Short mmCIF file of C-alpha atoms in Angstrom, two decimals:
data_model
loop_
_atom_site.label_atom_id
_atom_site.label_comp_id
_atom_site.label_asym_id
_atom_site.label_seq_id
_atom_site.Cartn_x
_atom_site.Cartn_y
_atom_site.Cartn_z
CA GLN E 28 19.40 -43.65 31.90
CA PHE E 29 21.61 -41.24 33.53
CA ARG E 30 20.85 -39.55 30.05
CA GLN E 31 16.69 -39.85 31.01
CA THR E 32 17.99 -38.83 34.44
CA SER E 33 18.62 -35.23 33.21
CA ILE E 34 16.21 -35.08 30.80
CA ASP E 35 13.76 -36.01 32.94
CA VAL E 36 14.90 -33.02 35.94
CA ASN E 37 15.49 -30.59 33.40
CA ASP E 38 11.64 -30.45 32.60
CA ALA E 39 11.01 -30.36 36.14
CA ILE E 40 13.08 -27.64 36.45
CA VAL E 41 11.59 -26.04 33.81
CA ARG E 42 8.56 -26.81 34.33
CA PHE E 43 8.08 -25.42 38.54
CA LEU E 44 9.85 -21.60 36.54
CA ARG E 45 7.01 -21.84 34.59
CA ASP E 46 4.54 -22.83 36.80
CA LEU E 47 5.50 -20.53 39.47
CA PHE E 48 4.79 -17.05 36.82
CA ALA E 49 1.05 -18.44 38.19
CA TYR E 50 2.72 -17.60 42.15
CA LEU E 51 5.11 -14.67 42.37
CA GLU E 52 5.85 -11.10 40.35
CA PRO E 53 6.76 -11.72 36.58
CA ASN E 54 10.27 -9.56 37.67
CA SER E 55 10.90 -12.33 40.47
CA VAL E 56 10.24 -15.38 37.86
CA HIS E 57 11.86 -13.45 34.73
CA ARG E 58 15.06 -12.97 36.29
CA LEU E 59 15.43 -16.65 38.08
CA CYS E 60 15.02 -17.93 34.56
CA LEU E 61 17.22 -16.06 32.81
CA VAL E 62 19.83 -17.61 35.74
CA TYR E 63 18.56 -20.46 35.02
CA PHE E 64 19.10 -20.47 30.88
CA SER E 65 22.52 -17.97 31.70
CA ARG E 66 24.33 -21.75 33.20
CA PHE E 67 23.94 -23.00 29.38
CA VAL E 68 26.74 -20.34 28.39
CA MET E 69 28.72 -20.49 31.91
CA LYS E 70 31.71 -22.34 32.39
CA GLU E 71 32.14 -23.67 36.01
CA GLY E 72 35.03 -26.01 36.69
CA LYS E 73 35.84 -29.57 35.17
CA HIS E 74 32.00 -30.53 34.59
CA TRP E 75 31.67 -27.91 32.09
CA GLN E 76 34.54 -28.97 29.51
CA ASP E 77 33.41 -30.10 26.51
CA ARG E 78 33.78 -33.67 25.50
CA ASP E 79 32.45 -36.92 24.62
CA SER E 80 30.55 -38.71 27.83
CA LYS E 81 31.54 -42.07 29.34
CA ILE E 82 28.23 -43.56 26.66
CA GLY E 83 29.65 -42.08 23.21
CA LEU E 84 27.54 -38.74 23.82
CA LYS E 85 29.56 -34.99 22.77
CA CYS E 86 28.39 -33.79 26.29
CA SER E 87 27.81 -29.89 24.46
CA TRP E 88 25.44 -31.26 21.83
CA GLU E 89 23.62 -32.91 25.10
CA THR E 90 23.14 -29.98 26.99
CA CYS E 91 22.39 -28.00 23.88
CA LYS E 92 19.43 -30.44 23.17
CA LEU E 93 18.05 -29.56 27.25
CA ARG E 94 18.21 -26.19 27.22
CA LEU E 95 16.12 -26.87 23.70
CA ASN E 96 13.80 -28.62 25.60
CA ALA E 97 13.26 -26.30 28.42
CA ILE E 98 12.46 -23.58 25.08
CA THR E 99 10.02 -25.85 23.67
CA LEU E 100 7.81 -26.19 27.21
CA PHE E 101 8.56 -22.26 27.26
CA ILE E 102 6.79 -21.48 23.69
CA ARG E 103 4.12 -24.11 24.80
CA PHE E 104 3.00 -22.76 27.86
CA ALA E 105 -0.28 -20.69 27.56
CA GLU E 106 0.56 -17.98 29.20
CA PHE E 107 3.18 -16.83 26.95
CA LEU E 108 1.79 -13.52 25.54
CA ARG E 109 1.14 -12.72 28.69
CA ILE E 110 4.25 -12.41 30.40
CA ASN E 111 6.10 -11.42 27.02
CA ARG E 112 4.55 -7.50 27.90
CA PRO E 113 3.71 -6.46 24.21
CA LEU E 114 5.49 -3.52 23.18
CA MET E 115 2.20 -2.69 21.24
CA GLU E 116 -0.19 -3.02 23.99
CA THR E 117 0.66 0.20 25.52
CA TRP E 118 0.88 2.46 22.87
CA ASP E 119 -2.34 4.42 21.83
CA SER E 120 -4.16 5.06 18.36
CA TRP E 121 -2.51 7.91 17.91
CA PRO E 122 0.48 6.10 15.68
CA MET E 123 -1.89 2.14 13.42
CA SER E 124 -4.53 6.14 12.60
CA ALA E 125 -2.24 8.71 11.64
CA PRO E 126 -0.87 10.08 8.44
CA PRO E 127 3.20 8.35 7.56
CA ASN E 128 4.62 10.99 7.51
CA ALA E 129 3.27 12.48 10.55
CA THR E 130 3.96 8.44 12.94
CA ARG E 131 8.11 7.92 10.92
CA GLY E 132 9.67 9.33 13.88
CA PHE E 133 8.04 7.14 16.24
CA PHE E 134 8.80 4.07 15.14
CA ASN E 135 12.47 4.23 14.44
CA ASP E 136 12.01 4.79 17.45
CA VAL E 137 10.22 1.74 18.16
CA ILE E 138 12.29 -0.23 16.37
CA ASP E 139 15.31 0.88 18.48
CA GLU E 140 14.11 -0.28 21.03
CA LEU E 141 12.90 -3.65 20.23
CA GLU E 142 16.46 -3.71 18.94
CA SER E 143 17.57 -3.20 22.23
CA PHE E 144 15.77 -6.49 23.91
CA GLY E 145 18.21 -8.41 22.64
CA MET E 146 18.86 -11.89 24.52
CA SER E 147 22.28 -12.87 22.26
CA SER E 148 23.86 -13.19 25.62
CA PHE E 149 22.07 -16.69 26.70
CA SER E 150 22.47 -18.15 23.30
CA GLY E 151 25.64 -19.95 23.03
CA ILE E 152 25.03 -23.02 20.85
CA GLU E 153 28.29 -25.33 21.56
CA GLY E 154 28.11 -25.39 25.32
CA PRO E 155 29.73 -23.21 27.88
CA ILE E 156 31.44 -20.13 26.02
CA ARG E 157 31.92 -17.84 29.47
CA MET E 158 34.18 -18.20 31.91
CA SER E 159 32.34 -15.19 33.91
CA ALA E 160 28.65 -14.55 35.39
CA VAL E 161 25.97 -13.62 32.68
CA LYS E 162 25.16 -10.48 33.47
CA ILE E 163 20.63 -10.41 34.51
CA PRO E 164 19.41 -8.06 32.43
CA PRO E 165 16.21 -6.14 33.93
CA ILE E 166 12.63 -7.21 32.59
CA LYS E 167 12.00 -6.15 29.56
CA PRO E 168 8.83 -5.91 27.16
CA HIS E 169 9.60 -9.67 24.16
CA TRP E 170 12.12 -10.92 26.94
CA LEU E 171 11.19 -15.19 26.56
CA VAL E 172 10.90 -14.33 22.76
CA GLU E 173 13.98 -12.92 22.09
CA LEU E 174 15.47 -15.82 24.33
CA ALA E 175 13.60 -18.13 22.83
CA THR E 176 14.48 -16.97 18.38
CA ASP E 177 17.67 -16.12 19.28
CA ILE E 178 18.67 -19.35 20.82
CA CYS E 179 16.87 -21.37 18.58
CA LEU E 180 18.16 -19.29 15.20
CA SER E 181 22.07 -19.71 16.80
CA ALA E 182 21.22 -23.92 17.21
CA SER E 183 19.81 -24.17 13.45
CA GLY E 184 23.56 -23.45 12.56
CA HIS E 185 24.63 -26.35 15.08
CA ALA E 186 26.63 -29.00 12.82
CA GLU E 187 24.62 -31.90 13.98
CA GLN E 188 21.79 -31.82 12.30
CA SER E 189 19.13 -33.50 14.53
CA ILE E 190 19.52 -30.41 16.14
CA GLN E 191 19.49 -27.85 13.94
CA HIS E 192 15.69 -28.97 12.63
CA ARG E 193 14.89 -29.68 16.93
CA ALA E 194 15.48 -25.91 16.38
CA SER E 195 14.40 -24.94 13.57
CA SER E 196 10.85 -26.82 14.27
CA LEU E 197 10.86 -24.98 17.38
CA LEU E 198 11.12 -21.52 15.80
CA LEU E 199 8.58 -22.66 13.18
CA GLU E 200 6.05 -23.85 16.11
CA LEU E 201 6.45 -20.45 17.74
CA PHE E 202 5.28 -18.39 15.16
CA TRP E 203 2.46 -20.47 14.19
CA ALA E 204 1.22 -20.86 17.38
CA GLN E 205 0.62 -17.15 19.06
CA GLY E 206 -0.50 -16.18 15.23
CA GLN E 207 -3.29 -18.79 15.86
CA GLU E 208 -3.47 -17.46 18.68
CA GLY E 209 -2.82 -13.94 17.40
CA LYS E 210 -5.61 -14.74 15.20
CA MET E 211 -8.37 -15.86 17.61
CA ASN E 212 -7.99 -13.66 19.70
CA GLY E 213 -8.20 -10.30 16.81
CA ASN E 214 -4.93 -9.16 18.11
CA VAL E 215 -2.13 -10.86 15.51
CA SER E 216 -0.97 -7.93 15.20
CA VAL E 217 0.09 -7.02 18.37
CA VAL E 218 1.85 -10.98 17.79
CA ALA E 219 3.72 -9.93 14.73
CA SER E 220 5.38 -6.79 16.63
CA MET E 221 7.15 -8.64 18.94
CA PHE E 222 8.66 -10.99 16.61
CA VAL E 223 10.10 -7.85 14.10
CA PRO E 224 13.59 -8.16 14.83
CA PHE E 225 14.15 -11.61 13.43
CA ILE E 226 14.14 -10.27 10.05
CA SER E 227 16.78 -8.31 11.15
CA LYS E 228 18.08 -12.24 12.64
CA VAL E 229 17.28 -14.38 10.11
CA LEU E 230 19.23 -11.47 7.48
CA THR E 231 22.30 -12.67 9.67
CA HIS E 232 21.75 -15.72 8.01
CA ILE E 233 20.14 -15.24 4.81
CA SER E 234 23.67 -16.82 2.61
CA TYR E 235 23.76 -20.09 4.95
CA LEU E 236 20.35 -19.86 4.42
CA SER E 237 20.64 -19.70 0.21
CA SER E 238 23.00 -22.26 0.50
CA LEU E 239 20.60 -24.97 1.34
CA PRO E 240 18.98 -26.68 -0.76
CA ALA E 241 15.16 -25.28 -1.99
CA LYS E 242 13.69 -27.91 -0.39
CA SER E 243 16.32 -28.32 2.68
CA GLN E 244 14.21 -28.26 6.57
CA LEU E 245 15.63 -25.12 7.11
CA ARG E 246 14.13 -23.19 5.12
CA LYS E 247 11.04 -25.12 5.41
CA ASP E 248 10.19 -24.17 8.41
CA ILE E 249 12.14 -20.24 9.67
CA LEU E 250 11.40 -19.27 5.25
CA PRO E 251 7.46 -19.02 7.29
CA CYS E 252 7.92 -17.25 10.76
CA ALA E 253 9.93 -14.72 8.65
CA VAL E 254 6.47 -13.86 5.87
CA PHE E 255 4.41 -14.69 8.67
CA VAL E 256 5.89 -10.87 10.29
CA MET E 257 6.29 -9.07 7.22
CA GLN E 258 2.94 -9.70 6.39
CA SER E 259 0.93 -8.99 10.16
CA ALA E 260 3.92 -7.06 11.85
CA PRO E 261 2.13 -3.60 12.13
CA ILE E 262 3.27 -0.89 8.52
CA GLY E 263 4.29 1.44 9.86
CA LEU E 264 6.91 -0.66 12.23
CA MET E 265 7.97 -2.06 8.83
CA ARG E 266 8.16 0.18 6.70
CA ALA E 267 10.84 1.79 9.89
CA LEU E 268 13.12 -1.65 9.71
CA TRP E 269 13.41 -1.75 5.87
CA ARG E 270 14.40 2.07 6.54
CA LYS E 271 17.45 1.40 9.09
CA LEU E 272 17.93 -1.77 6.58
CA CYS E 273 17.79 0.40 4.13
CA CYS E 274 20.36 2.65 6.05
CA ARG E 275 22.73 0.16 7.34
CA ALA E 276 22.85 -1.64 3.84
CA GLU E 277 26.35 -1.27 1.52
CA GLY E 278 26.17 0.54 -1.05
CA LYS E 279 23.63 2.39 0.14
CA GLY E 280 22.25 6.16 -0.61
CA ARG E 281 19.78 8.80 1.05
CA CYS E 282 18.36 7.23 3.63
CA ASP E 283 15.68 8.88 3.77
#
């Protein structure tokens, strides 16, 4: 009963935060949301000790499930795209129509900017991991996309299989739902552009994913997400990403 009460209270808090976007400035609600998520990765007092509860549940695992519940409610938010404020919507038509050689520098700078949006400090999976307070960054484009993908991708490597599958299925739901909405609204490239950093994140997990069976649930959920980005994101943006990844690769040749 106490466990269910915790779930209900957590869901109520998230719904309250989500509904605040209809009444307050996004900057203020963004900060409240990140303060909420920061509590999952901070250690304060004995109540954050990782231990088995009196009813046989591992506290950090239950905390991870609560956080995935929160992510579920946020990715099903009807205003998800709006509150992420896609960076691509600030571009004029030039980058998409100019010759590739003329836009190389522009897209290289965009990739650098996208990489600065990461929210990895909020994505610890095994319960609280920090003794000090988490610094709340100012609002940036794609902040909720980065938060959701970082948390879910991190949780997909959890020791508990049910948590792994829950996290990967949330990723697939997020990409599929936003992709369908983008196709319906004619802005699928804008949607996919928000998820471009996901490619780099998946590549850091590629050894783990490749070790799984071909019909593994994680592979069936995560790989289609990467395919969606590669198929739908602006070509110039993907070329810039490949250039950067090639430059970072071991045994690289020329970077141009």
